[in-house]
PDB file of C-alpha atoms in Angstrom:
ATOM      1  CA  MET U   6     114.430 109.828  65.581  1.00 60.00           C
ATOM      2  CA  ASN U   7     116.683 107.400  63.843  1.00 60.00           C
ATOM      3  CA  ILE U   8     119.286 105.887  65.852  1.00 58.00           C
ATOM      4  CA  CYS U   9     122.195 107.166  64.028  1.00 69.00           C
ATOM      5  CA  GLU U  10     121.251 110.808  64.728  1.00 87.00           C
ATOM      6  CA  ASP U  11     123.041 112.874  67.098  1.00 93.00           C
ATOM      7  CA  PRO U  12     120.564 114.576  69.771  1.00 94.00           C
ATOM      8  CA  TYR U  13     123.328 117.360  70.060  1.00 95.00           C
ATOM      9  CA  VAL U  14     122.982 118.162  66.234  1.00 95.00           C
ATOM     10  CA  ILE U  15     119.398 118.027  66.276  1.00 95.00           C
ATOM     11  CA  LEU U  16     119.379 120.388  69.061  1.00 96.00           C
ATOM     12  CA  GLY U  17     122.112 122.355  67.729  1.00 96.00           C
ATOM     13  CA  VAL U  18     124.210 122.544  70.652  1.00 97.00           C
ATOM     14  CA  HIS U  19     127.635 121.471  71.443  1.00 95.00           C
ATOM     15  CA  ARG U  20     128.236 118.162  73.169  1.00 94.00           C
ATOM     16  CA  ASN U  21     129.498 120.064  76.362  1.00 96.00           C
ATOM     17  CA  ALA U  22     126.751 122.303  76.485  1.00 96.00           C
ATOM     18  CA  SER U  23     125.086 122.836  79.838  1.00 96.00           C
ATOM     19  CA  LEU U  24     121.624 121.822  80.791  1.00 95.00           C
ATOM     20  CA  ASP U  25     120.289 125.247  80.579  1.00 97.00           C
ATOM     21  CA  GLU U  26     121.802 125.589  77.018  1.00 97.00           C
ATOM     22  CA  VAL U  27     119.881 122.471  76.148  1.00 97.00           C
ATOM     23  CA  LYS U  28     117.006 123.577  77.447  1.00 97.00           C
ATOM     24  CA  ARG U  29     117.194 126.765  75.756  1.00 98.00           C
ATOM     25  CA  ALA U  30     117.603 125.215  72.520  1.00 98.00           C
ATOM     26  CA  TYR U  31     114.838 122.855  72.862  1.00 97.00           C
ATOM     27  CA  ARG U  32     112.310 125.436  73.766  1.00 97.00           C
ATOM     28  CA  ARG U  33     113.391 127.519  70.718  1.00 97.00           C
ATOM     29  CA  LEU U  34     113.069 124.326  68.399  1.00 97.00           C
ATOM     30  CA  VAL U  35     109.562 123.242  69.886  1.00 96.00           C
ATOM     31  CA  MET U  36     108.148 127.001  69.449  1.00 96.00           C
ATOM     32  CA  GLN U  37     109.453 126.849  65.965  1.00 96.00           C
ATOM     33  CA  TRP U  38     108.270 123.385  64.908  1.00 96.00           C
ATOM     34  CA  HIS U  39     105.165 122.759  67.071  1.00 95.00           C
ATOM     35  CA  PRO U  40     102.333 121.660  64.592  1.00 93.00           C
ATOM     36  CA  ASP U  41      99.829 124.379  66.130  1.00 94.00           C
ATOM     37  CA  ARG U  42     102.030 127.099  65.044  1.00 93.00           C
ATOM     38  CA  ASN U  43     103.675 125.589  62.027  1.00 93.00           C
ATOM     39  CA  HIS U  44     101.281 124.464  59.534  1.00 92.00           C
ATOM     40  CA  SER U  45     103.814 122.868  57.242  1.00 93.00           C
ATOM     41  CA  SER U  46     103.538 119.144  56.646  1.00 91.00           C
ATOM     42  CA  ALA U  47     106.935 118.377  58.056  1.00 93.00           C
ATOM     43  CA  ALA U  48     106.166 120.154  61.389  1.00 95.00           C
ATOM     44  CA  GLY U  49     104.670 117.124  63.140  1.00 94.00           C
ATOM     45  CA  LYS U  50     107.522 114.918  62.280  1.00 94.00           C
ATOM     46  CA  GLU U  51     110.254 117.470  62.947  1.00 95.00           C
ATOM     47  CA  PHE U  52     108.397 118.174  66.389  1.00 96.00           C
ATOM     48  CA  LEU U  53     108.699 114.531  67.293  1.00 95.00           C
ATOM     49  CA  ARG U  54     112.237 114.285  66.428  1.00 95.00           C
ATOM     50  CA  ILE U  55     113.144 117.352  68.577  1.00 96.00           C
ATOM     51  CA  GLN U  56     111.419 115.776  71.578  1.00 96.00           C
ATOM     52  CA  ALA U  57     112.988 112.141  70.978  1.00 94.00           C
ATOM     53  CA  ALA U  58     116.359 114.100  71.092  1.00 95.00           C
ATOM     54  CA  TYR U  59     115.726 116.107  74.158  1.00 95.00           C
ATOM     55  CA  GLU U  60     114.671 113.130  76.241  1.00 94.00           C
ATOM     56  CA  LEU U  61     117.927 111.306  75.458  1.00 88.00           C
TER      57      LEU U  61
END
């Protein structure tokens, strides 16, 4: 994840989102972009980007 990128934007939630909303968004995106489920060439990179945003 680039330092300029906003983790809320990556996860698709508002800044005032609750922890549950953030977790739901993270799980939804991880299921969509996990390299075992999504065989596109960008899946691995996007998956790591989502994980980095969630860790922040």
